[in-house]
CSV table of C-alpha atoms in Angstrom, one decimal:
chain,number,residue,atom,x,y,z
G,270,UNK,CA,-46.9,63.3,-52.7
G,271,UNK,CA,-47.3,63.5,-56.8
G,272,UNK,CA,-44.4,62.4,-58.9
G,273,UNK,CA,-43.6,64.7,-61.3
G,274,UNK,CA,-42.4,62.9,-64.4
G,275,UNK,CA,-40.8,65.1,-66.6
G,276,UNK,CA,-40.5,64.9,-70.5
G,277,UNK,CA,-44.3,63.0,-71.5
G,278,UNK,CA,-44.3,63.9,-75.3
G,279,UNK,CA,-40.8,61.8,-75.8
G,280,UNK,CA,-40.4,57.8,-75.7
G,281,UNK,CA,-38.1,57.1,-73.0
G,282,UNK,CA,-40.8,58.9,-70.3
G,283,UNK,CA,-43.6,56.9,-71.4
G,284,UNK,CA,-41.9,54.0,-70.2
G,285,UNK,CA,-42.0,55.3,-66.5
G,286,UNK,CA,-45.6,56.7,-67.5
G,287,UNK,CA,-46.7,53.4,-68.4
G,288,UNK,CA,-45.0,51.7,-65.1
G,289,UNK,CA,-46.8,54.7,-62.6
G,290,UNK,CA,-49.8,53.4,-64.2
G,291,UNK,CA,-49.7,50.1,-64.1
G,292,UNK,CA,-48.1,50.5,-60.3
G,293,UNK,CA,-51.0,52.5,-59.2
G,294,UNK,CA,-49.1,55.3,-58.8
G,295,UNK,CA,-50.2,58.9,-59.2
G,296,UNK,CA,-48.5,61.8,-61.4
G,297,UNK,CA,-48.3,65.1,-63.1
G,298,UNK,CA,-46.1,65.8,-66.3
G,299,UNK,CA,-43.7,68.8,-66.2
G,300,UNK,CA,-43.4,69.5,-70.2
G,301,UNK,CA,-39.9,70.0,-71.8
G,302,UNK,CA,-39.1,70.9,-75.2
G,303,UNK,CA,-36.2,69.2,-76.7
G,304,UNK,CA,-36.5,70.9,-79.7
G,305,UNK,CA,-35.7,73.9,-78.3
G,306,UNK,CA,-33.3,73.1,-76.4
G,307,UNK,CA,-34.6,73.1,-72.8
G,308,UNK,CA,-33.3,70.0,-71.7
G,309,UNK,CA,-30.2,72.2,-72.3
G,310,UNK,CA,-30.6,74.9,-69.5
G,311,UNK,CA,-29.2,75.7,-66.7
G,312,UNK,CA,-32.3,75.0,-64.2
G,313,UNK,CA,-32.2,71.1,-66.2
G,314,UNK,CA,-28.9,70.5,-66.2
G,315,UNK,CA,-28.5,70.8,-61.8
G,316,UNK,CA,-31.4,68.2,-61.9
G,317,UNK,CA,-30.3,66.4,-65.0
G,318,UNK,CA,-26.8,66.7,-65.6
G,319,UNK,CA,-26.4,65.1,-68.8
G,320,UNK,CA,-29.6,66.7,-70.0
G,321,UNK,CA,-31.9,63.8,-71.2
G,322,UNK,CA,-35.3,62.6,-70.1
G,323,UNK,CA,-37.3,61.2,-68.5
G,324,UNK,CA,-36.0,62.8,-65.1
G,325,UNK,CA,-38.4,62.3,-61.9
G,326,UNK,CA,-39.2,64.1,-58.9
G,327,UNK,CA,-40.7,62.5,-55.6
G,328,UNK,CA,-41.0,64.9,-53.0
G,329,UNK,CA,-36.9,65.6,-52.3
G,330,UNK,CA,-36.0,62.5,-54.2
G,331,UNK,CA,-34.9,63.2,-57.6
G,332,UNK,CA,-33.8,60.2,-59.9
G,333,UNK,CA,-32.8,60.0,-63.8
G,334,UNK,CA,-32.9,57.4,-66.7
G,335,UNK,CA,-36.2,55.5,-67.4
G,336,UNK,CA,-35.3,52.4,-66.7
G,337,UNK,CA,-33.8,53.3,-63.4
G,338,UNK,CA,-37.1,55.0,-62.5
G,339,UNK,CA,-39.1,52.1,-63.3
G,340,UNK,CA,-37.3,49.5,-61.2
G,341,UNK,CA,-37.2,51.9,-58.2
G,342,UNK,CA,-41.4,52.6,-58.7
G,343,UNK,CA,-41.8,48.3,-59.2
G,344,UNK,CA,-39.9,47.8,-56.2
G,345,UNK,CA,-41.5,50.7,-54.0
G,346,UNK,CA,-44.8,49.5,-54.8
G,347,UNK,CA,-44.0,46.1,-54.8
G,348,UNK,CA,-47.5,44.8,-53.5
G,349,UNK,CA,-49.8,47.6,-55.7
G,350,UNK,CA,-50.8,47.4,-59.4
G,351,UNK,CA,-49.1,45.0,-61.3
G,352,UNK,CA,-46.7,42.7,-60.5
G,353,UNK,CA,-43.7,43.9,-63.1
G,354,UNK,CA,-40.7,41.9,-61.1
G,355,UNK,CA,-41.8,38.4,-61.2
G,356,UNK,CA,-42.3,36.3,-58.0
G,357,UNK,CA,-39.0,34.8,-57.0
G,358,UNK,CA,-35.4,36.3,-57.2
G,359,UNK,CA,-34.6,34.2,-60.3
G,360,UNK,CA,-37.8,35.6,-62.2
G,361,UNK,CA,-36.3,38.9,-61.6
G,362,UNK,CA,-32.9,37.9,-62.7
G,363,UNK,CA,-34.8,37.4,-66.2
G,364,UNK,CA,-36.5,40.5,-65.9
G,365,UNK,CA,-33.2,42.3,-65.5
G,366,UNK,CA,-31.6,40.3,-68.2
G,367,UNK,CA,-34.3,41.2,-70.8
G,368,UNK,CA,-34.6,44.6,-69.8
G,369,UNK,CA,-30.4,44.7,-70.6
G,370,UNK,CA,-31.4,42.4,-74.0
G,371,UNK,CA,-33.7,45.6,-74.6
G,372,UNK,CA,-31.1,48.1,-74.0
G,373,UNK,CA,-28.0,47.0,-75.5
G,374,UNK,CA,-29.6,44.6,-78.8
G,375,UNK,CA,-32.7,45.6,-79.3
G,376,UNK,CA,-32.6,49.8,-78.6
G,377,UNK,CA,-29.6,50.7,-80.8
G,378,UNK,CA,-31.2,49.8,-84.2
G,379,UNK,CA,-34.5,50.8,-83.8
G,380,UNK,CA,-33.1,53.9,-82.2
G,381,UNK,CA,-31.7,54.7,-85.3
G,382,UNK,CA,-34.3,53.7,-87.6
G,383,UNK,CA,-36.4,55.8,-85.8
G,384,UNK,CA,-33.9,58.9,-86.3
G,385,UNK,CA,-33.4,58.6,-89.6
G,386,UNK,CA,-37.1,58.1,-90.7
G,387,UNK,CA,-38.9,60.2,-88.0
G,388,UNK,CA,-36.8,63.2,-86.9
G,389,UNK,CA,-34.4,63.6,-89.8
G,390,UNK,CA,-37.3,65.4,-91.9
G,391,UNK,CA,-38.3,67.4,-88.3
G,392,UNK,CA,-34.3,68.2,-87.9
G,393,UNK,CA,-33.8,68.7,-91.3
G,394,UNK,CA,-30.7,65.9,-91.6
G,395,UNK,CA,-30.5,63.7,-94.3
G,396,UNK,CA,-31.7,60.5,-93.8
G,397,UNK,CA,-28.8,57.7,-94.3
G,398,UNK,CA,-29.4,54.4,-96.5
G,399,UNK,CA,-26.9,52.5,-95.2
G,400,UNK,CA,-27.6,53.4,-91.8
G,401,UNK,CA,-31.2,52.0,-91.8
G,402,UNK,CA,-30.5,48.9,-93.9
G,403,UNK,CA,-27.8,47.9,-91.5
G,404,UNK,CA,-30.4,48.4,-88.9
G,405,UNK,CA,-33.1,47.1,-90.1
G,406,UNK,CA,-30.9,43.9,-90.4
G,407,UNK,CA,-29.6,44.2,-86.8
G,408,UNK,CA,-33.5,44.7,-85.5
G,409,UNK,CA,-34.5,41.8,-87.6
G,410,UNK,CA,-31.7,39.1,-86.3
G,411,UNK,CA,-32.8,40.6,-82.5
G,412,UNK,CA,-36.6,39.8,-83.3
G,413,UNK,CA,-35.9,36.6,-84.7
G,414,UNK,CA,-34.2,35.7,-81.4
G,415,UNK,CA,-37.7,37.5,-79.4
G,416,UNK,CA,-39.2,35.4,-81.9
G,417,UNK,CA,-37.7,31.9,-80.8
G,418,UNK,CA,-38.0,33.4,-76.9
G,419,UNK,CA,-41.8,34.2,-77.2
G,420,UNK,CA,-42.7,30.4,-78.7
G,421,UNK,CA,-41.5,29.7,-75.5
G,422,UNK,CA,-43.0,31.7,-72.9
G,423,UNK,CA,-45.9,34.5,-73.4
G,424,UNK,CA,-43.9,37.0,-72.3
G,425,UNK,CA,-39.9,37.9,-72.2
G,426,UNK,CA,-39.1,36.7,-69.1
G,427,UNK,CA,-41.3,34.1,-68.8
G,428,UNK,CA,-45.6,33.8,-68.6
G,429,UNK,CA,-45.8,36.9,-66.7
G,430,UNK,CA,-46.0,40.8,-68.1
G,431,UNK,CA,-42.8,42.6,-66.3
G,432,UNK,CA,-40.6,45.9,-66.7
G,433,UNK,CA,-38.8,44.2,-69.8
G,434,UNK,CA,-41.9,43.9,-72.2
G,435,UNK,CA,-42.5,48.0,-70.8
G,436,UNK,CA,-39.4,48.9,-72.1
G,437,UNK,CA,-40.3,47.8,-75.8
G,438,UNK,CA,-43.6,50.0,-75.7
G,439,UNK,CA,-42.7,53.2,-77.0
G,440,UNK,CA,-40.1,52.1,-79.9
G,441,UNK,CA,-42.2,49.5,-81.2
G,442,UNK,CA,-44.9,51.9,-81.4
G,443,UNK,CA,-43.4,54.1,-83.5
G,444,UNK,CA,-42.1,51.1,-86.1
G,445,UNK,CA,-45.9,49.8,-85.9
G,446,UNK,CA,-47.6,53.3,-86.0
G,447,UNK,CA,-45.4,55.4,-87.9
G,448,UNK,CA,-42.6,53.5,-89.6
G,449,UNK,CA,-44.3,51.7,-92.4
G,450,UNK,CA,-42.0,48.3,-91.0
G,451,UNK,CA,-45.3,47.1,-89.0
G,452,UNK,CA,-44.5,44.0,-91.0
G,453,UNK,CA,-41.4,43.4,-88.8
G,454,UNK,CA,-43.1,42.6,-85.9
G,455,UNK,CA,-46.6,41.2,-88.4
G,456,UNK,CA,-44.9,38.6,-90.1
G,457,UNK,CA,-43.6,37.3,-87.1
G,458,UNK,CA,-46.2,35.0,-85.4
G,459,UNK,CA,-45.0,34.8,-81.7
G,460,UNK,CA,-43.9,38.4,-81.7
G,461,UNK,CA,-46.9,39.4,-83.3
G,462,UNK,CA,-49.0,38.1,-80.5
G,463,UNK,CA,-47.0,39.3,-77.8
G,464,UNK,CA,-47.4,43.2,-79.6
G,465,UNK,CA,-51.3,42.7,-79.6
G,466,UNK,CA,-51.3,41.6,-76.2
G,467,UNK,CA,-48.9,44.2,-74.9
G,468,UNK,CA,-50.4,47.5,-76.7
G,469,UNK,CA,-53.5,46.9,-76.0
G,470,UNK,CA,-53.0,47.0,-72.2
G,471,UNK,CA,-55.3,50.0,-71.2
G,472,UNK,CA,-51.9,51.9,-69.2
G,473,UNK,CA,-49.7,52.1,-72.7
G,474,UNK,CA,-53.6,53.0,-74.5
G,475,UNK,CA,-53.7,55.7,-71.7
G,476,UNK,CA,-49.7,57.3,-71.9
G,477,UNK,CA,-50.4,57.4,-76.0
G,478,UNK,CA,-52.6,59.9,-75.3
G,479,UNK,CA,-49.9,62.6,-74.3
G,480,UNK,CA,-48.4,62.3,-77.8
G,481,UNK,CA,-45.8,62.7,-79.7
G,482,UNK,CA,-42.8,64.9,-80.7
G,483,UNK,CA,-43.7,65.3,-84.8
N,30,UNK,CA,-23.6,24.6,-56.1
N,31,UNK,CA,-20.4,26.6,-58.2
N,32,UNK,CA,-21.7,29.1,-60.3
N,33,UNK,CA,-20.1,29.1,-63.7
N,34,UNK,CA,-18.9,31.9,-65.2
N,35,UNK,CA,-17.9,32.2,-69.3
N,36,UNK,CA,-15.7,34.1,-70.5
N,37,UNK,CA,-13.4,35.4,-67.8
N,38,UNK,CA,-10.7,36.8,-70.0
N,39,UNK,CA,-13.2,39.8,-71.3
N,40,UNK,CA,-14.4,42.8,-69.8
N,41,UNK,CA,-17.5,42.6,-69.3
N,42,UNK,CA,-17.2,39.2,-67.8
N,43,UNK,CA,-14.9,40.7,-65.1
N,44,UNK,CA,-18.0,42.6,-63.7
N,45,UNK,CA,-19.3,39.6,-62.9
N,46,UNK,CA,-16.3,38.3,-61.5
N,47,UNK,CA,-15.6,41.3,-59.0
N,48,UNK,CA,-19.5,40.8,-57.9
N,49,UNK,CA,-19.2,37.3,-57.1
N,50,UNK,CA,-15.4,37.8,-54.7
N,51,UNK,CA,-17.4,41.0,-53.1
N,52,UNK,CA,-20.1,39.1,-52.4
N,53,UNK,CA,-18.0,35.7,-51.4
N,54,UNK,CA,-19.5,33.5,-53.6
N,55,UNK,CA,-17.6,30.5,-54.6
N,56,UNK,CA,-17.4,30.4,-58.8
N,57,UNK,CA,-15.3,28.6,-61.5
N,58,UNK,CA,-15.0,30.1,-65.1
N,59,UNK,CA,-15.4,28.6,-68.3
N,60,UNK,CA,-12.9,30.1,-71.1
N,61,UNK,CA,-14.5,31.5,-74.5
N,62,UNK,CA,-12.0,32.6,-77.3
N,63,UNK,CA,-14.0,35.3,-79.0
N,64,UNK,CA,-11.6,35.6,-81.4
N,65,UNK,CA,-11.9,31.7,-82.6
N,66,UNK,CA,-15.6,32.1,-82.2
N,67,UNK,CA,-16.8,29.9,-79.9
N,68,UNK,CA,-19.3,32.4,-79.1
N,69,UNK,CA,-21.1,31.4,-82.0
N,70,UNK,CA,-21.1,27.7,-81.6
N,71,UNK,CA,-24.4,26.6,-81.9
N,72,UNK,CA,-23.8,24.9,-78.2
N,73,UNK,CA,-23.0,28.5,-77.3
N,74,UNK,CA,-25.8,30.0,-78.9
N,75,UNK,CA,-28.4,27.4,-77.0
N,76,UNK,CA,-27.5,29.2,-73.7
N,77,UNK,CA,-26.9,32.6,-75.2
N,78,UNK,CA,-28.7,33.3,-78.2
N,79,UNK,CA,-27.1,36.9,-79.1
N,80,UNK,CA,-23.5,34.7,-78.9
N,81,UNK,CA,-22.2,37.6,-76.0
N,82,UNK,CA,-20.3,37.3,-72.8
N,83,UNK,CA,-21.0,36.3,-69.8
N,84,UNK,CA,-23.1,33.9,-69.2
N,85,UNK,CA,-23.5,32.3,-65.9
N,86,UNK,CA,-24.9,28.9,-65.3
N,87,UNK,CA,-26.1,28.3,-61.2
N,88,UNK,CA,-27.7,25.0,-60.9
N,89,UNK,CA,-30.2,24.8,-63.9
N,90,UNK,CA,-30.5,28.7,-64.0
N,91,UNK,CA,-28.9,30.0,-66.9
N,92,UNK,CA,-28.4,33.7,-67.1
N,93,UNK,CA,-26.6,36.4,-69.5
N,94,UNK,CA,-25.8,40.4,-69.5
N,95,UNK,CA,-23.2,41.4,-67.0
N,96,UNK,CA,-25.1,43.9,-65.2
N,97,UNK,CA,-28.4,41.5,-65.1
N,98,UNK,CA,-26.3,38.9,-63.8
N,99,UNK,CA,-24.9,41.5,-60.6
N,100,UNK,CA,-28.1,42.7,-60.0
N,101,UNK,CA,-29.4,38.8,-59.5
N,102,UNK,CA,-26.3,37.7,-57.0
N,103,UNK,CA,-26.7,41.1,-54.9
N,104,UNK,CA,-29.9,40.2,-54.2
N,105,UNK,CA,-29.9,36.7,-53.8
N,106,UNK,CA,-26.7,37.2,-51.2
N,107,UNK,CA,-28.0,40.3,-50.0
N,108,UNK,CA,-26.9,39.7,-46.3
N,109,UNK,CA,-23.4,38.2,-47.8
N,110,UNK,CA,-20.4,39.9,-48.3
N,111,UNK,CA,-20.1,43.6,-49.3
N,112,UNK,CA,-23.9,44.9,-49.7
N,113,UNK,CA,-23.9,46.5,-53.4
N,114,UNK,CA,-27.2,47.8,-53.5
N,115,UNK,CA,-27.5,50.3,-50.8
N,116,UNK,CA,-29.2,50.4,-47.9
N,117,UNK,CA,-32.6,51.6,-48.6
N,118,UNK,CA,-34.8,51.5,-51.7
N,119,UNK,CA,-33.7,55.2,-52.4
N,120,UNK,CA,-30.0,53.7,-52.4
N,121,UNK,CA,-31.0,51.4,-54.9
N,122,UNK,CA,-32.6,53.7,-57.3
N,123,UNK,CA,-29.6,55.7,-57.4
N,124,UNK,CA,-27.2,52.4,-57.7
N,125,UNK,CA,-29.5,51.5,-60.4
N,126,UNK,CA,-29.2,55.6,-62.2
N,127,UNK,CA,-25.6,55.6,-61.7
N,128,UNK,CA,-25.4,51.8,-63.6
N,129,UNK,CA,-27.8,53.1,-66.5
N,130,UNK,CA,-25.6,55.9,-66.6
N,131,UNK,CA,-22.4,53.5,-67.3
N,132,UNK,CA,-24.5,51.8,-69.5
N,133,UNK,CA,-25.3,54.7,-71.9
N,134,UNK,CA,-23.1,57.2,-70.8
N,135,UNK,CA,-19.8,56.2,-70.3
N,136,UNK,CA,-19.4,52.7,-71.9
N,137,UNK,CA,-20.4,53.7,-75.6
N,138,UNK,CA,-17.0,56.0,-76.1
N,139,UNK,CA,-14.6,54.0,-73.8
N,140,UNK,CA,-15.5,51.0,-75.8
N,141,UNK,CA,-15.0,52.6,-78.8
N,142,UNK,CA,-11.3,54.0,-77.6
N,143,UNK,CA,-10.8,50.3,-76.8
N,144,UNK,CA,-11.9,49.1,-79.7
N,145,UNK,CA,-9.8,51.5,-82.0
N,146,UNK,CA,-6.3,51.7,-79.9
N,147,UNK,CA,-6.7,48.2,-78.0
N,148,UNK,CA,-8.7,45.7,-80.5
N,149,UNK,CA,-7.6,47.2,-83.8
N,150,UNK,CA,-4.1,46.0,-84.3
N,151,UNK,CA,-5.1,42.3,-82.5
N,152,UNK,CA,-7.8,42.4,-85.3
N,153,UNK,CA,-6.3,44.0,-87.9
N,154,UNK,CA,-8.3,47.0,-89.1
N,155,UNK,CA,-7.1,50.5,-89.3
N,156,UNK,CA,-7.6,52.6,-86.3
N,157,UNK,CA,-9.9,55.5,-87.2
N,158,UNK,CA,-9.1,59.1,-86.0
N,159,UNK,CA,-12.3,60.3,-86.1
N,160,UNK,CA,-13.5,58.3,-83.8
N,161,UNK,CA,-10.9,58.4,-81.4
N,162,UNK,CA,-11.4,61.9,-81.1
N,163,UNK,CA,-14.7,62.2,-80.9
N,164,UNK,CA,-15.0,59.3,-78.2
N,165,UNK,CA,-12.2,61.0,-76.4
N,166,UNK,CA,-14.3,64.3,-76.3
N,167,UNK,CA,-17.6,62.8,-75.4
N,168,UNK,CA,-16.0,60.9,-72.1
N,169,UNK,CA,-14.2,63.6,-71.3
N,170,UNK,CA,-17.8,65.6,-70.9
N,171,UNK,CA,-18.9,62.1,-68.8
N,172,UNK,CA,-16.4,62.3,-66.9
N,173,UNK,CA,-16.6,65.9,-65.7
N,174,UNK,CA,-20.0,65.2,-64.4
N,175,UNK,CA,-18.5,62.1,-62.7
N,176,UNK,CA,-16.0,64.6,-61.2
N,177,UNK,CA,-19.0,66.9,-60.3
N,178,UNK,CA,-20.9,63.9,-58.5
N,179,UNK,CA,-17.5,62.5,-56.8
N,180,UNK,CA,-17.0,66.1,-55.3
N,181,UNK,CA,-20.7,65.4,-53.5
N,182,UNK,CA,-20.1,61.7,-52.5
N,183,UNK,CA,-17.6,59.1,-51.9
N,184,UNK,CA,-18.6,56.9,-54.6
N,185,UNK,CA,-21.0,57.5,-57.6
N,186,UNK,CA,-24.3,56.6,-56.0
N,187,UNK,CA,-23.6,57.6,-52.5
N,188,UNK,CA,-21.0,57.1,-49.8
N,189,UNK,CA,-21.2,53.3,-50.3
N,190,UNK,CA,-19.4,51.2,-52.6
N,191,UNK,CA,-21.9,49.3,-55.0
N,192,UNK,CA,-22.6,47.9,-58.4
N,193,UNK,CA,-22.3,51.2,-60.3
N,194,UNK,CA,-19.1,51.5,-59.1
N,195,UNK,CA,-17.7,47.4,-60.1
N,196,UNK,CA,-19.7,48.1,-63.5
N,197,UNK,CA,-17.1,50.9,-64.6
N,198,UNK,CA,-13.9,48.5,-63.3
N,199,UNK,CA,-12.7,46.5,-66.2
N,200,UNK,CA,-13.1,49.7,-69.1
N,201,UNK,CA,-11.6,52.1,-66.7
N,202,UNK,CA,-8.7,49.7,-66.4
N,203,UNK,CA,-8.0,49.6,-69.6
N,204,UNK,CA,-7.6,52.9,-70.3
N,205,UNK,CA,-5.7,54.0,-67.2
N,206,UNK,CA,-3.4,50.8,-67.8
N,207,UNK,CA,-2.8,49.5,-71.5
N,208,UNK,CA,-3.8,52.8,-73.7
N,209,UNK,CA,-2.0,55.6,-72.3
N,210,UNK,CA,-5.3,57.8,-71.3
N,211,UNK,CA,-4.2,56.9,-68.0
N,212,UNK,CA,-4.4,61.6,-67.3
N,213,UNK,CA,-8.5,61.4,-68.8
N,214,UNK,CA,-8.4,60.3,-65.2
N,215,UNK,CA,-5.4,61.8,-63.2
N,216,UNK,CA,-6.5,64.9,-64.0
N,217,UNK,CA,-9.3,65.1,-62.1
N,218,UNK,CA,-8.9,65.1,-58.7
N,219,UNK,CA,-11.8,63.4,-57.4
N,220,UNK,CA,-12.5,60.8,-59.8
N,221,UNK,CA,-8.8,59.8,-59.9
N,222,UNK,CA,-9.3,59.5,-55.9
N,223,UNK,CA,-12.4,57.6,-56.6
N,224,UNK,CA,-10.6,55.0,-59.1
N,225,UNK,CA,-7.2,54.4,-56.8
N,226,UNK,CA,-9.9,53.7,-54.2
N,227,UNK,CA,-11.9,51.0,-56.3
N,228,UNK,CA,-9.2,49.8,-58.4
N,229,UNK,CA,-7.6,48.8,-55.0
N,230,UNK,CA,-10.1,46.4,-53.9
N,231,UNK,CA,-8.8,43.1,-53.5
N,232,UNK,CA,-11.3,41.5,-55.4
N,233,UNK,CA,-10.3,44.0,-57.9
N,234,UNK,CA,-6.8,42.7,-57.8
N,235,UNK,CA,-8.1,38.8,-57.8
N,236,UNK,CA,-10.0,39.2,-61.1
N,237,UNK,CA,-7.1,40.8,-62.8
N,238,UNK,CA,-5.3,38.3,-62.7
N,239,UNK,CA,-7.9,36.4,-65.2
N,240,UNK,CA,-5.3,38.4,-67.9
N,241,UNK,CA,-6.4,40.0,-71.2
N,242,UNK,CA,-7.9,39.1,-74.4
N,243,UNK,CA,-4.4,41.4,-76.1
């Protein structure tokens, strides 16, 4: 059975991309454009109530919210592909631990740099000064904290590649790649490293290549 | 070994808290006063750099993020207590949805109606109207999908009690209890069954009587 991963050209999906990839795991790609609105219809919502992506499908199974996803494919597949728990339960509590880090510190600002520098000229808002100089302040205390974490340890949860660095993969793309704030991550040595390392993986070289929304 | 929990007059703590009575696990808790600070005390910040609650110390394992910190003891005692994870690996993917889902979904506006009726007159900043509002409308839309999804099961990700359930506790609480948005629930029939049933929970009642920060 295929998983059909729904919602490729967006951020949030390439995080489950990148995990079916690195898992071993094969998939297809069921397009939807939020642009115009089809996360919004009818047929969505009964899948996806709240009407985001990524949503998947596995056979009758059905599950929502990319991180979700990802922990359900890393534990299904537990001994294919990559490793991306750690080995013991207390690796995993770090796993889970950075993954929340990601979610709740990290996510919110660069969320809403990326907004207000990458789809307010696609959506036609102004983009808000004081919104991305507060955030580019909140983003820069959270990566001087990555920053202390990765002198310590190659990767966030310790010296092994897991669900938490995936998470960071498509945001930090689009500062690096798109932004013109490459220097946030640059001028910070440990988190600089860990970027190289992580990016160039040949699974986030591979889900690049469905693109992007502008 | 007693774990150590910090900060067991806050929410988010509390999630921990219920977790560890479900899942019998002896604990002793460590008291932080936000509002003095301590959560910035460079001692503090050694174990918890983003100066947050909880924060759990086991042995020599340190561990932060509420939800992290669940997912680590329902593993670890798996076989103990109340089993919060679900059954199968399906189970767990939809425990771990339905917790993503009170993650982005329903904490951001309850935590902003307890932060502008609840917090604002402790701290002394003017409530903002706006706000309220909007939060008010936006949970109201979460919670007719919780409605929708309590209509289909017992609890949110199934008919088993589990983490996504504990993780919506201590907010839920507050707004039933100390803000008078006690009908956002009573008026729908299914989630208002769902909450008497979880808020009933003896280790519910235990970790209320930790108090409140107000």
């Amino acid at each position: 059975m295929v998983v059909k991963v729904y919602g490729p050209l967006y951020a949030a999906p390439k995080r489950v991309l990148v995990c079916l990839v690195e898992k071993e795991v094969d998939f297809e790609t069921v397009p939807i454009d939020l642009l115009k609105g089809e996360n919004k219809h009818p047929d969505f919502l009964k899948l996806q109530p709240f009407g985001t992506v990524p949503l998947i499908q596995d056979g009758d199974y059905t599950l929502y919210e990319s991180r979700a996803i990802m922990r359900y494919y890393a534990e299904k597949y537990k001994s294919q592909g990559t490793d991306l728990l750690g080995k013991t339960i207390e690796e995993r509590g770090l796993v889970e631990q950075w993954l929340e880090v990601e979610a709740h510190n990290f996510q919110p600002p660069i969320y809403n740099l990326v907004v207000h520098i990458l789809f307010a000229p696609v959506l036609g808002f102004p983009s808000d000064p004081k919104i991305l100089q507060e955030s580019e302040e909140k983003l820069g205390k959270v990566l001087d904290i990555y920053e202390e974490q990765l002198s310590k340890s190659k990767y966030l949860a310790g010296d092994f590649f897991s669900l938490a660095d995936i998470s960071h993969l498509p945001f930090t793309h689009f500062l690096v790649a798109n932004m013109g704030k490459e220097y946030m991550i640059k001028d910070r040595k440990h988190v600089s490293a860990w970027w190289d390392d992580i990016s160039n993986r040949p699974s986030w070289k591979r889900v690049l290549q469905f693109g992007d929304p502008f």
